[in-house]
Coordinates of C-alpha atoms and ligand atoms in Angstrom, one line a residue:
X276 CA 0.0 0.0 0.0
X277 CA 1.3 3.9 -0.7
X278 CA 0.9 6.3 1.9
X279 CA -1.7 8.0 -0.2
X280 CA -3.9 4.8 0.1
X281 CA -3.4 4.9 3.8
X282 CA -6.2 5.2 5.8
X283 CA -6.2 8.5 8.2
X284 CA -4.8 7.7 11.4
X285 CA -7.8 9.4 13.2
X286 CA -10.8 9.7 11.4
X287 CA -13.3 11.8 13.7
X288 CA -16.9 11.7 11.9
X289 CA -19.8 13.6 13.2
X290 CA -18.9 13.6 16.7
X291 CA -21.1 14.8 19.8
X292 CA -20.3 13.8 23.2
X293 CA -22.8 14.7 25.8
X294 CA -22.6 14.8 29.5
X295 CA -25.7 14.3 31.1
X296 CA -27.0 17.2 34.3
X297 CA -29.1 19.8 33.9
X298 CA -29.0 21.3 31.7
X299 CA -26.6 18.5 29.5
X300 CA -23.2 19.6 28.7
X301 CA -22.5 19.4 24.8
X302 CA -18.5 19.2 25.0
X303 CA -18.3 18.3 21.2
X304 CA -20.7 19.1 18.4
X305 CA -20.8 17.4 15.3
X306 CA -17.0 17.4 15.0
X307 CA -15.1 16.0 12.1
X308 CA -11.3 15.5 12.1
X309 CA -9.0 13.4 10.1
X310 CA -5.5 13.2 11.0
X311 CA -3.0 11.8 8.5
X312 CA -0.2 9.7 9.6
X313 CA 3.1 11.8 10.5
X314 CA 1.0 14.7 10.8
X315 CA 1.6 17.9 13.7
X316 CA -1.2 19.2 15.1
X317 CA -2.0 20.9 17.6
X318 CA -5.8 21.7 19.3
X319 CA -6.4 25.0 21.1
X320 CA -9.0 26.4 22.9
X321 CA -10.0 28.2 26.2
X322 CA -10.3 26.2 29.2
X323 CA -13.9 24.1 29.2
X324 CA -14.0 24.4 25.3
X325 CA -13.9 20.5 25.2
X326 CA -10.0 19.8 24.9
X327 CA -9.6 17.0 27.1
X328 CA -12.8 15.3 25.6
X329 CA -11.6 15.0 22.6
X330 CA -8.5 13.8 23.9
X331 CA -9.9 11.1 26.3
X332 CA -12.4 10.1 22.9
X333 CA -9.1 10.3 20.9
X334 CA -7.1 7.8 23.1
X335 CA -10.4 5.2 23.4
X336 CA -10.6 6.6 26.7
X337 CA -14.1 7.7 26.6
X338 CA -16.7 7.5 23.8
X339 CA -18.9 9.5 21.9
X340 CA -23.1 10.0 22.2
X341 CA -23.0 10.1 18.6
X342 CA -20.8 9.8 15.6
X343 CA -17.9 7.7 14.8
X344 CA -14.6 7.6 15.6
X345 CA -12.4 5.2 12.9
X346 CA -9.0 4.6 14.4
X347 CA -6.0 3.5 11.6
X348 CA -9.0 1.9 9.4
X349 CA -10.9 0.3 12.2
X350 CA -14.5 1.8 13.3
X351 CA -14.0 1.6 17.7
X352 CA -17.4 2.2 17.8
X353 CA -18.2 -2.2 18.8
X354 CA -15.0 -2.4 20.6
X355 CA -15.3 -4.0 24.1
X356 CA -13.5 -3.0 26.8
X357 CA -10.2 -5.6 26.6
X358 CA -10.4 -4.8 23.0
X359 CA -10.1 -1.0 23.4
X360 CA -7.8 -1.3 25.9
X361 CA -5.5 -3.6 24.1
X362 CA -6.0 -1.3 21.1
X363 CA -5.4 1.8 23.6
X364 CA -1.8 -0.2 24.6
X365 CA -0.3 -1.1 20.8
X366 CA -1.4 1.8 19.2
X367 CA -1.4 5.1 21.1
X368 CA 0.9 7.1 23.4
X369 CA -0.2 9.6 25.8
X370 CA 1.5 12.6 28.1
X371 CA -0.4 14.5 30.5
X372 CA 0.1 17.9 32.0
X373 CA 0.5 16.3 35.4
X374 CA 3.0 13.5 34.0
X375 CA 1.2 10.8 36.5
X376 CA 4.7 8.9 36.8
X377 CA 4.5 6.1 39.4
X378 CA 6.3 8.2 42.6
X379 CA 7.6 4.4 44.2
X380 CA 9.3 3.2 40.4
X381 CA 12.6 4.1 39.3
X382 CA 12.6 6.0 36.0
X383 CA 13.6 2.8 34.3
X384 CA 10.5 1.0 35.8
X385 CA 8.1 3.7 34.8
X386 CA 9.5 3.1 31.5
X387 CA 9.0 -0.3 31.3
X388 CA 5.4 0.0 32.4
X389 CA 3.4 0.0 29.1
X390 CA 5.3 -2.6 27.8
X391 CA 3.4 -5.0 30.0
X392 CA 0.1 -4.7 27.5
X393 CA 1.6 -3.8 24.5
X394 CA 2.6 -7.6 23.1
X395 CA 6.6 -6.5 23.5
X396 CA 8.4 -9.4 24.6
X397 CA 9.9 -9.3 27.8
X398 CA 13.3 -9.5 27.1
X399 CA 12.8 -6.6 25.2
X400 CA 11.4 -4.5 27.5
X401 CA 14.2 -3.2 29.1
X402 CA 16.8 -2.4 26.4
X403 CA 13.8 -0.8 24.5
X404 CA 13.1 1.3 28.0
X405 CA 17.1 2.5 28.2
X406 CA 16.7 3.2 24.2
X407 CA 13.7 5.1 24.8
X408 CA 15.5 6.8 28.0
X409 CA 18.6 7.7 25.9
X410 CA 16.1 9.3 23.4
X411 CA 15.0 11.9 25.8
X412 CA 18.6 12.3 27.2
X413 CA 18.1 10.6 30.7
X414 CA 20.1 7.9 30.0
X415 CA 22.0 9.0 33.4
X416 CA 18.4 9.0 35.6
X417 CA 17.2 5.5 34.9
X418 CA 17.5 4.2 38.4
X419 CA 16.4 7.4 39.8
X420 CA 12.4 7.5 41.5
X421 CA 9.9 10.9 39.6
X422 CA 10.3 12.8 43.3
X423 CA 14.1 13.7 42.6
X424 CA 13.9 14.8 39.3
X425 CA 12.8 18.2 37.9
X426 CA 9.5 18.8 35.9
X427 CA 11.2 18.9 32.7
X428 CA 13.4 15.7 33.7
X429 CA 9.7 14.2 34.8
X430 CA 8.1 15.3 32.0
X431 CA 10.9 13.8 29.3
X432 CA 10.3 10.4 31.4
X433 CA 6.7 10.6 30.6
X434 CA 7.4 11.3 27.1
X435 CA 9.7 8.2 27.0
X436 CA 6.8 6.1 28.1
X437 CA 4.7 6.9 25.7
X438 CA 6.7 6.4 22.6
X439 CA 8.3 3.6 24.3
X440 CA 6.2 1.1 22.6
X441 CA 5.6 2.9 19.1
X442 CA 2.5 3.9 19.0
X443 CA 0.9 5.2 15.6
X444 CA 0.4 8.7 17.2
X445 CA 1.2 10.4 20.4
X446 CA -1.7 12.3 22.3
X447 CA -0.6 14.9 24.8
X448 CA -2.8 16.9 27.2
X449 CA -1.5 20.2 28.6
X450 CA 2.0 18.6 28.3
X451 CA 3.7 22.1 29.2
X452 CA 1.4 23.1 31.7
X453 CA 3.3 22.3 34.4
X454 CA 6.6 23.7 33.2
X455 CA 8.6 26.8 33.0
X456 CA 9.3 28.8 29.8
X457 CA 13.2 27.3 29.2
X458 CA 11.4 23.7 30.3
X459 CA 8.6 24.2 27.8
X460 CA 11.0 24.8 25.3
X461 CA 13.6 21.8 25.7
X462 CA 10.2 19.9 25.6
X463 CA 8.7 21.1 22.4
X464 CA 11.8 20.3 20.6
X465 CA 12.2 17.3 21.7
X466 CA 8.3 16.7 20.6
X467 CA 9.8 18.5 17.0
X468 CA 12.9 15.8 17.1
X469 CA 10.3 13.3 17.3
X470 CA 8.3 14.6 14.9
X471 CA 11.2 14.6 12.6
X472 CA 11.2 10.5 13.0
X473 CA 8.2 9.9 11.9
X474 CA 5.9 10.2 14.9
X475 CA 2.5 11.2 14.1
X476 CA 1.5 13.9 17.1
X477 CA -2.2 15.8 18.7
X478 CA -1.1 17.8 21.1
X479 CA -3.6 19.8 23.0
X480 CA -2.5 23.3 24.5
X481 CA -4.3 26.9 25.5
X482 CA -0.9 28.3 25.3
X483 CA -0.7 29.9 21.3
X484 CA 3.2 29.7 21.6
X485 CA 3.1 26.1 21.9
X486 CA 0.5 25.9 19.3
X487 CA 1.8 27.6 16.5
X488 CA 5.0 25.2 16.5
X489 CA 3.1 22.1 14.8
X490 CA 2.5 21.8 11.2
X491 CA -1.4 22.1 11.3
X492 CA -3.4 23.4 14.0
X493 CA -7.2 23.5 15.0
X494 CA -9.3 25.5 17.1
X495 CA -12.2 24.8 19.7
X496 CA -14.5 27.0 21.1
X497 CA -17.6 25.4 22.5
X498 CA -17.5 22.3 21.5
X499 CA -16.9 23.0 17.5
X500 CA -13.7 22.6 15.8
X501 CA -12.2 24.8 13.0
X502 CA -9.1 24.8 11.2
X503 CA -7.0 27.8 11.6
X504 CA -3.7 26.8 9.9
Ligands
LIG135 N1 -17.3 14.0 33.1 C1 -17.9 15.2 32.9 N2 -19.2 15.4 33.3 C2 -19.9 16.5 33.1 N3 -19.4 17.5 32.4 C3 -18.1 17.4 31.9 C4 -17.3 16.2 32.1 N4 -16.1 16.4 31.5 C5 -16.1 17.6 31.0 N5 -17.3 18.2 31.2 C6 -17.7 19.6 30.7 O1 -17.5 19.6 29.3 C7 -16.9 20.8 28.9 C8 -15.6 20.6 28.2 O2 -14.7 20.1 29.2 P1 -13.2 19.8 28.8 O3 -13.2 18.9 27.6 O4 -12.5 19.3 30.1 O5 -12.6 21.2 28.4 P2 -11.0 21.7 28.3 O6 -10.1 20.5 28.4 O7 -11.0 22.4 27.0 O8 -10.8 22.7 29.4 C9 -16.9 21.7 30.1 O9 -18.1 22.5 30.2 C10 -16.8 20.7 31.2 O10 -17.4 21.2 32.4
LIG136 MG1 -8.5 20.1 29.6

């Protein structure tokens, strides 16, 4: 197959998800998005806009009311749980604002986490984790635990985690949220570096600094999307 016959990797067709209350929350309307494979783009939006939703529908975290969501070909919408999350663990990568590292693992450890459910052998496991480690340039941290490290250190370790097992795109939440301007920095390059690879990247962000550095970037404001650039 060409890359032109290629499926998207995310296909996002008519999507609403509604929370229930009262009144009901519409955090998506009828939104459509198509990612291609080794595409950069970034989502903005002000805070409550419906970022994270899309992000937890994104990485078969939650689900849409209505609509479809076709992930690398196949339609998630009759995927069971085991199947989503064994989908979730081969195909996708995440980073979070907060880095949710396990505090009582060394680096290494935290490392080797997802490589439990993603089908990588085990004797595998840990070379690919010290690869993945020497990646982000903490090759000298791996038997260090998250508490000692900085947020940018923590933040590279999450990063490591999530591309660890080669997933067909990286999702990230907020992932410089929690960091300083020279820290966001050193991370966004290291995002572009992996980028440059090969890796296909949605990175969520209200900060337009961040946003403007991927290739292709799309706005939400109240639940509808539009593409700016
Ligand atoms: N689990 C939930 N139950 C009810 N309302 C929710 C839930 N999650 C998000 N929302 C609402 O949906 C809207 C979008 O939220 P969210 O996607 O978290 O926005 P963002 O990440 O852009 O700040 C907000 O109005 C929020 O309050
Ligand atoms: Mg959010």
């Amino acid at each position: 197959m060409t890359i032109a016959e290629r499926p998207p990797v995310i296909d996002l067709r008519d999507v609403t998800r509604t929370f229930p209350g009262t009144p009901d929350v519409q955090a998506l309307r009828a939104v459509d998005l198509r990612v291609d494979e080794g595409d950069y783009l970034s989502i903005v939006g002000p805070s409550g806009s419906g970022k994270s939703t899309m992000l937890n529908i994104l990485g078969l975290l939650d689900r849409p009311t209505i609509g479809e969501y076709v992930l690398a070909g196949t339609p998630t919408k009759n995927l069971g749980d085991d199947e989503r999350a064994a989908v979730r663990a081969r195909s996708l990568g995440f980073v979070f604002q907060a880095f949710h590292l396990l505090p009582r693992r060394t680096v290494l450890e935290n490392v080797m986490m997802p490589m439990l459910y993603s089908g990588t052998p085990r004797a595998d496991r840990e070379p690919r984790a010290r690869e993945a480690l020497r990646r982000v340039g903490l090759d000298h941290r791996v038997d260090f635990r998250p508490g000692v490290l900085s947020g940018g250190e923590r933040q590279r370790v999450a990063v490591a985690r999530a591309v660890v097992t080669r997933p067909r795109v990286l999702l990230a939440d907020e992932p410089t949220g929690n960091l300083d301007r020279a820290t966001t920095r050193e991370i966004m390059e290291l995002f572009e570096e992996l980028h440059a690879d090969g890796l296909t990247l949605v990175l969520i962000t209200h900060d337009a600094h961040v946003a403007e550095r991927a290739t292709r970037t799309v706005r939400i404001a109240d639940g509808r999307v539009e593409e700016v650039a």
